[in-house]
CSV table of C-alpha atoms in Angstrom, one decimal:
chain,number,residue,atom,x,y,z
N,1,MET,CA,-37.5,-27.9,32.2
N,2,THR,CA,-39.6,-29.9,29.9
N,3,GLU,CA,-37.5,-31.0,26.7
N,4,GLN,CA,-38.9,-28.7,24.7
N,5,THR,CA,-38.6,-25.7,26.3
N,6,ALA,CA,-35.0,-26.5,27.1
N,7,ALA,CA,-35.0,-27.8,22.6
N,8,LEU,CA,-36.8,-23.5,21.9
N,9,LEU,CA,-34.5,-22.5,25.4
N,10,PHE,CA,-31.4,-23.8,22.6
N,11,ASN,CA,-33.0,-22.4,19.0
N,12,PHE,CA,-33.2,-19.0,20.2
N,13,GLY,CA,-30.7,-18.9,23.2
N,14,VAL,CA,-28.2,-19.1,21.4
N,15,PRO,CA,-28.8,-16.7,18.0
N,16,ALA,CA,-29.9,-13.9,20.6
N,17,VAL,CA,-26.4,-14.3,22.7
N,18,LEU,CA,-25.1,-13.9,19.5
N,19,ILE,CA,-26.6,-11.2,18.5
N,20,VAL,CA,-25.9,-9.3,21.7
N,21,ALA,CA,-22.4,-10.4,21.2
N,22,GLY,CA,-21.8,-8.7,17.6
N,23,PHE,CA,-23.2,-6.2,18.6
N,24,PHE,CA,-21.2,-5.2,21.7
N,25,ALA,CA,-17.7,-6.2,20.3
N,26,GLY,CA,-18.5,-5.9,16.0
N,27,SER,CA,-19.2,-2.0,17.0
N,28,TRP,CA,-16.7,-1.9,19.4
N,29,ASN,CA,-13.9,-3.1,16.1
N,30,GLU,CA,-15.7,-1.1,14.2
N,31,ARG,CA,-14.8,2.3,15.6
N,32,ARG,CA,-11.2,1.4,16.0
N,33,HIS,CA,-10.8,-0.1,12.4
N,34,PHE,CA,-12.1,3.6,11.7
N,35,ARG,CA,-9.9,5.7,14.1
N,36,ARG,CA,-7.3,3.4,12.2
N,37,ILE,CA,-7.7,4.4,9.8
N,38,VAL,CA,-8.4,8.5,9.7
N,39,LYS,CA,-5.3,8.0,10.9
N,40,ARG,CA,-3.0,6.5,8.9
N,41,GLU,CA,-4.8,8.0,6.0
N,42,GLU,CA,-3.4,10.8,7.8
N,43,GLU,CA,-0.3,9.7,7.6
N,44,LEU,CA,-0.4,9.3,3.8
N,45,ARG,CA,-1.5,12.0,2.9
N,46,ALA,CA,1.6,13.1,1.0
N,47,ILE,CA,1.3,10.3,-1.3
N,48,LEU,CA,-1.3,11.3,-3.7
N,49,ALA,CA,-3.7,9.3,-5.8
N,50,PHE,CA,-5.7,10.3,-8.7
N,51,ALA,CA,-7.8,8.2,-10.4
N,52,ILE,CA,-7.5,9.5,-14.3
N,53,ARG,CA,-6.0,7.7,-16.9
N,54,ARG,CA,-4.5,10.8,-18.8
N,55,MET,CA,-0.2,11.1,-18.2
N,56,PRO,CA,-0.4,14.7,-17.1
N,57,SER,CA,1.9,17.0,-19.3
N,58,ASP,CA,3.0,19.5,-16.4
N,59,LEU,CA,4.5,16.7,-14.3
N,60,ALA,CA,7.9,15.0,-13.8
N,61,LEU,CA,7.0,11.1,-13.1
N,62,SER,CA,9.3,8.7,-13.6
N,63,ALA,CA,9.7,4.6,-12.3
N,64,PRO,CA,6.8,3.4,-13.1
N,65,HIS,CA,4.6,-0.2,-11.6
N,66,LEU,CA,1.6,-0.8,-10.7
N,67,VAL,CA,0.8,-1.1,-7.1
N,68,THR,CA,-1.9,-3.0,-5.2
N,69,GLY,CA,-3.7,-3.3,-1.5
N,70,SER,CA,-6.4,-5.1,-0.3
N,71,ALA,CA,-8.7,-6.6,2.9
N,72,VAL,CA,-10.7,-8.7,3.3
N,73,ILE,CA,-13.9,-7.6,5.5
N,74,SER,CA,-16.1,-10.3,7.6
N,75,VAL,CA,-19.7,-8.0,8.8
N,76,ASP,CA,-20.9,-9.2,12.2
N,77,TYR,CA,-23.2,-11.3,13.5
N,78,PHE,CA,-26.0,-9.1,14.7
N,79,LYS,CA,-24.9,-6.8,11.5
N,80,ARG,CA,-26.3,-10.2,9.8
N,81,PHE,CA,-29.3,-10.3,11.4
N,82,ALA,CA,-30.1,-6.3,10.6
N,83,ALA,CA,-29.8,-6.9,7.3
N,84,GLY,CA,-31.8,-10.0,7.6
N,85,LEU,CA,-34.7,-7.7,8.7
N,86,ARG,CA,-34.1,-5.2,6.2
N,87,GLY,CA,-34.1,-7.8,3.7
N,88,ILE,CA,-38.2,-8.0,4.6
N,89,VAL,CA,-39.2,-4.0,5.3
N,90,GLY,CA,-36.5,-2.8,2.3
N,91,GLY,CA,-34.3,0.7,2.1
N,92,ARG,CA,-30.0,0.8,3.0
N,93,ILE,CA,-28.6,-1.1,5.1
N,94,GLY,CA,-26.7,1.1,6.7
N,95,SER,CA,-24.0,-2.0,8.8
N,96,TYR,CA,-23.7,-3.9,5.7
N,97,GLU,CA,-22.8,0.4,3.6
N,98,SER,CA,-20.3,0.9,6.5
N,99,LEU,CA,-18.7,-2.7,5.2
N,100,PHE,CA,-18.0,-1.7,2.3
N,101,GLU,CA,-16.9,1.9,3.1
N,102,ARG,CA,-14.1,-0.1,6.4
N,103,ALA,CA,-12.8,-2.1,3.4
N,104,ARG,CA,-12.5,0.4,0.7
N,105,ARG,CA,-10.2,2.9,2.3
N,106,GLU,CA,-8.5,-0.5,3.7
N,107,ALA,CA,-7.2,-1.3,0.9
N,108,MET,CA,-6.3,2.0,-0.9
N,109,ILE,CA,-4.2,2.8,2.4
N,110,ARG,CA,-2.2,-1.1,1.6
N,111,MET,CA,-1.8,0.7,-1.9
N,112,LYS,CA,-0.5,3.6,-1.0
N,113,GLN,CA,1.8,2.2,2.1
N,114,THR,CA,3.5,0.0,-0.6
N,115,ALA,CA,3.5,2.7,-2.8
N,116,GLN,CA,5.1,4.8,-0.3
N,117,GLY,CA,7.3,2.1,0.0
N,118,ALA,CA,9.0,1.6,-3.2
N,119,GLY,CA,9.6,5.1,-3.2
N,120,SER,CA,6.7,7.2,-4.9
N,121,ASN,CA,4.9,9.7,-4.1
N,122,ILE,CA,1.5,9.7,-6.8
N,123,VAL,CA,-0.6,6.6,-8.1
N,124,LEU,CA,-2.6,7.7,-10.8
N,125,ASN,CA,-5.7,5.8,-12.4
N,126,VAL,CA,-6.3,4.2,-9.2
N,127,LYS,CA,-9.6,1.6,-9.6
N,128,LEU,CA,-11.5,0.2,-7.0
N,129,ASP,CA,-13.5,-2.7,-7.2
N,130,THR,CA,-15.0,-5.6,-5.0
N,131,THR,CA,-15.9,-8.8,-4.5
N,132,ARG,CA,-18.0,-11.2,-2.5
N,133,ILE,CA,-16.5,-14.0,-0.8
N,134,TYR,CA,-17.8,-16.9,0.8
N,135,ALA,CA,-16.2,-17.6,3.3
N,136,GLY,CA,-16.9,-19.7,6.9
N,137,SER,CA,-18.1,-23.2,6.0
N,138,ARG,CA,-22.0,-22.7,6.3
N,139,GLY,CA,-20.9,-20.2,3.4
N,140,GLY,CA,-23.9,-18.1,4.5
N,141,ILE,CA,-21.3,-15.5,5.7
N,142,VAL,CA,-20.6,-12.1,4.4
N,143,SER,CA,-17.4,-10.9,3.2
N,144,VAL,CA,-16.6,-8.2,1.0
N,145,GLU,CA,-12.8,-8.1,-1.0
N,146,ALA,CA,-12.0,-4.9,-2.1
N,147,ILE,CA,-8.8,-3.9,-3.8
N,148,ALA,CA,-7.9,-0.7,-5.1
N,149,TYR,CA,-4.5,-0.4,-7.7
N,150,GLY,CA,-3.1,1.9,-9.6
N,151,THR,CA,0.5,3.3,-11.1
N,152,ALA,CA,3.1,4.5,-8.7
N,153,TYR,CA,5.4,6.7,-10.3
N,154,LEU,CA,8.4,9.0,-8.4
N,155,ARG,CA,7.3,12.6,-8.7
N,156,HIS,CA,9.7,15.3,-9.3
N,157,ASP,CA,8.7,18.2,-9.7
N,158,GLU,CA,9.1,19.9,-6.8
N,159,PRO,CA,11.7,21.5,-5.9
N,160,ALA,CA,14.7,20.2,-3.2
N,161,GLU,CA,14.8,21.0,0.3
N,162,ILE,CA,17.7,23.2,0.4
N,163,HIS,CA,19.3,23.1,4.6
T,1,MET,CA,8.9,-5.6,-16.9
T,2,ILE,CA,7.3,-2.3,-16.6
T,3,VAL,CA,3.9,-3.1,-15.3
T,4,SER,CA,1.5,-0.6,-15.0
T,5,ASN,CA,-1.8,-0.1,-15.8
T,6,MET,CA,-1.9,3.0,-17.3
T,7,GLU,CA,-1.6,3.3,-21.6
T,8,GLU,CA,1.4,5.6,-22.0
T,9,LEU,CA,4.6,5.5,-20.2
T,10,PRO,CA,6.5,8.7,-18.9
T,11,GLY,CA,9.5,9.2,-21.5
T,12,GLN,CA,8.5,6.7,-23.5
T,13,ARG,CA,6.9,5.6,-26.2
T,14,VAL,CA,5.2,2.2,-27.5
T,15,VAL,CA,7.1,0.4,-31.1
T,16,ARG,CA,5.3,-2.5,-30.7
T,17,HIS,CA,1.5,-4.0,-29.6
T,18,LEU,CA,1.8,-7.5,-28.7
T,19,GLY,CA,-1.4,-8.2,-27.5
T,20,VAL,CA,-2.8,-8.9,-25.1
T,21,VAL,CA,-1.0,-11.1,-22.2
T,22,GLN,CA,-3.5,-12.8,-18.9
T,23,GLY,CA,-2.7,-14.2,-15.7
T,24,SER,CA,-4.9,-16.2,-13.2
T,25,THR,CA,-5.1,-18.4,-10.4
T,26,VAL,CA,-7.8,-20.8,-8.7
T,27,GLN,CA,-7.2,-20.4,-5.2
T,28,ALA,CA,-9.5,-22.6,-2.5
T,29,LYS,CA,-9.2,-22.0,0.8
T,30,ASN,CA,-7.8,-23.4,3.9
T,31,VAL,CA,-10.4,-25.3,5.9
T,32,PHE,CA,-8.5,-24.9,9.4
T,33,ARG,CA,-8.0,-21.1,8.4
T,34,ASP,CA,-11.3,-21.4,8.6
T,35,ILE,CA,-12.4,-22.3,11.4
T,36,GLY,CA,-10.8,-18.7,12.7
T,37,ALA,CA,-12.7,-17.1,9.6
T,38,SER,CA,-15.9,-18.3,11.7
T,39,LEU,CA,-14.6,-16.9,14.6
T,40,LYS,CA,-13.9,-13.9,13.1
T,41,ASN,CA,-17.4,-13.5,11.7
T,42,LEU,CA,-18.7,-13.6,15.1
T,43,ILE,CA,-17.3,-10.1,16.0
T,44,GLY,CA,-16.8,-8.7,12.6
T,45,GLY,CA,-14.0,-7.1,11.2
T,46,GLU,CA,-11.0,-8.2,9.4
T,47,LEU,CA,-10.4,-11.9,7.6
T,48,ARG,CA,-6.4,-11.6,7.2
T,49,ALA,CA,-5.8,-14.9,6.6
T,50,TYR,CA,-8.3,-14.1,3.1
T,51,THR,CA,-6.7,-11.1,2.7
T,52,ASP,CA,-3.3,-13.3,2.5
T,53,LEU,CA,-4.4,-15.7,0.3
T,54,MET,CA,-5.8,-12.5,-2.0
T,55,ASN,CA,-2.5,-11.4,-1.9
T,56,SER,CA,-0.8,-14.6,-3.0
T,57,ALA,CA,-2.4,-15.1,-5.1
T,58,ARG,CA,-2.6,-11.9,-7.3
T,59,GLU,CA,0.9,-11.8,-6.7
T,60,GLU,CA,0.8,-15.0,-8.4
T,61,ALA,CA,-1.7,-14.1,-11.1
T,62,ILE,CA,0.7,-11.7,-12.4
T,63,ALA,CA,4.3,-13.5,-12.8
T,64,ARG,CA,2.0,-15.8,-14.4
T,65,MET,CA,0.9,-12.4,-17.0
T,66,LYS,CA,4.6,-11.1,-17.0
T,67,GLN,CA,6.1,-14.8,-17.9
T,68,GLU,CA,3.7,-14.7,-20.8
T,69,ALA,CA,5.1,-10.7,-21.5
T,70,GLU,CA,8.8,-12.3,-21.6
T,71,ALA,CA,7.8,-15.1,-23.7
T,72,LEU,CA,7.3,-13.3,-26.4
T,73,GLY,CA,9.9,-10.6,-26.3
T,74,ALA,CA,7.5,-7.7,-24.6
T,75,ASN,CA,9.7,-5.3,-22.1
T,76,ALA,CA,5.9,-3.8,-20.3
T,77,ILE,CA,3.5,-4.7,-20.1
T,78,LEU,CA,-0.1,-1.2,-20.2
T,79,ASN,CA,-3.1,-1.2,-18.7
T,80,VAL,CA,-3.5,-4.4,-16.2
T,81,ARG,CA,-6.2,-5.0,-14.8
T,82,PHE,CA,-7.2,-7.4,-12.7
T,83,ALA,CA,-10.8,-9.2,-12.3
T,84,THR,CA,-12.0,-11.6,-9.4
T,85,SER,CA,-14.7,-14.3,-9.7
T,86,THR,CA,-15.8,-16.9,-7.1
T,87,ILE,CA,-16.3,-20.0,-8.5
T,88,THR,CA,-18.0,-22.0,-5.4
T,89,GLN,CA,-17.6,-21.4,-2.2
T,90,GLY,CA,-14.1,-21.8,-1.0
T,91,ALA,CA,-12.5,-20.7,-4.6
T,92,ALA,CA,-11.5,-17.7,-6.1
T,93,GLU,CA,-10.4,-17.0,-9.7
T,94,LEU,CA,-8.0,-14.3,-9.6
T,95,LEU,CA,-7.3,-13.0,-12.8
T,96,ALA,CA,-5.1,-10.2,-14.4
T,97,TYR,CA,-4.4,-8.9,-17.5
T,98,GLY,CA,-3.2,-6.0,-19.9
T,99,THR,CA,-1.4,-5.5,-23.2
T,100,ALA,CA,2.1,-6.5,-23.8
T,101,VAL,CA,4.3,-3.7,-25.5
T,102,ILE,CA,7.4,-2.9,-26.1
T,103,VAL,CA,8.4,-0.3,-25.3
T,104,GLU,CA,11.4,2.1,-26.1
T,105,GLU,CA,13.2,5.7,-24.7
T,106,SER,CA,11.2,9.0,-26.9
T,107,PRO,CA,13.6,11.0,-28.8
T,108,GLU,CA,12.1,14.2,-27.2
């Protein structure tokens, strides 16, 4: 093996291995994350969240406080590669869409968990925001931070449970 | 101190507006944590160290905003918003701002 073939193997072989590893580990990770998201969303269904700005007049609310939830999610090596290809031909980058979806749904879950932990059961004026985070020493790494925030209240318009 | 991102509070009315208050912090990442983040980047997923970093930075920004409101004699901050900007690679500014007000129980 000449020095050139070795260099060629290294230059193309290493990224190829990373892409394959990224594809399998990344998609497994993502599926697992989505399953966890769905499960917790189901658990938190009792905590209502609305994007309304005005106080609803028909609800008896108390104890307002700001609640936030956030998550920084990174793409895998394969997705970066796929998005790079997509950048040539243009169009929808599905792999990045799911990245944003994961981050946002995770942030929303955490916001609801914070609200629940503080004894609230409704969150109003929910805002969602996303920021790109530079991670990794080479800077080429794509990760996004999603934040969900709103004002949590205790809603007591429901009749007390009768035992 | 009541902190809310809505314009009104249930059962209370604003008696005085004290102006915009803000709190911000600039955070740099930790190089050692970054090595972990780089590894995580091969397989994708949550960068927990970054989530924690951003959260503690946001809490700091809120605390500073509250301090400013307290100094003005406010008892509530309404219409709170967050903004994040990445300054350079590895540093981000987190800002929290809102309107400091004095509220009291409404008579109804």
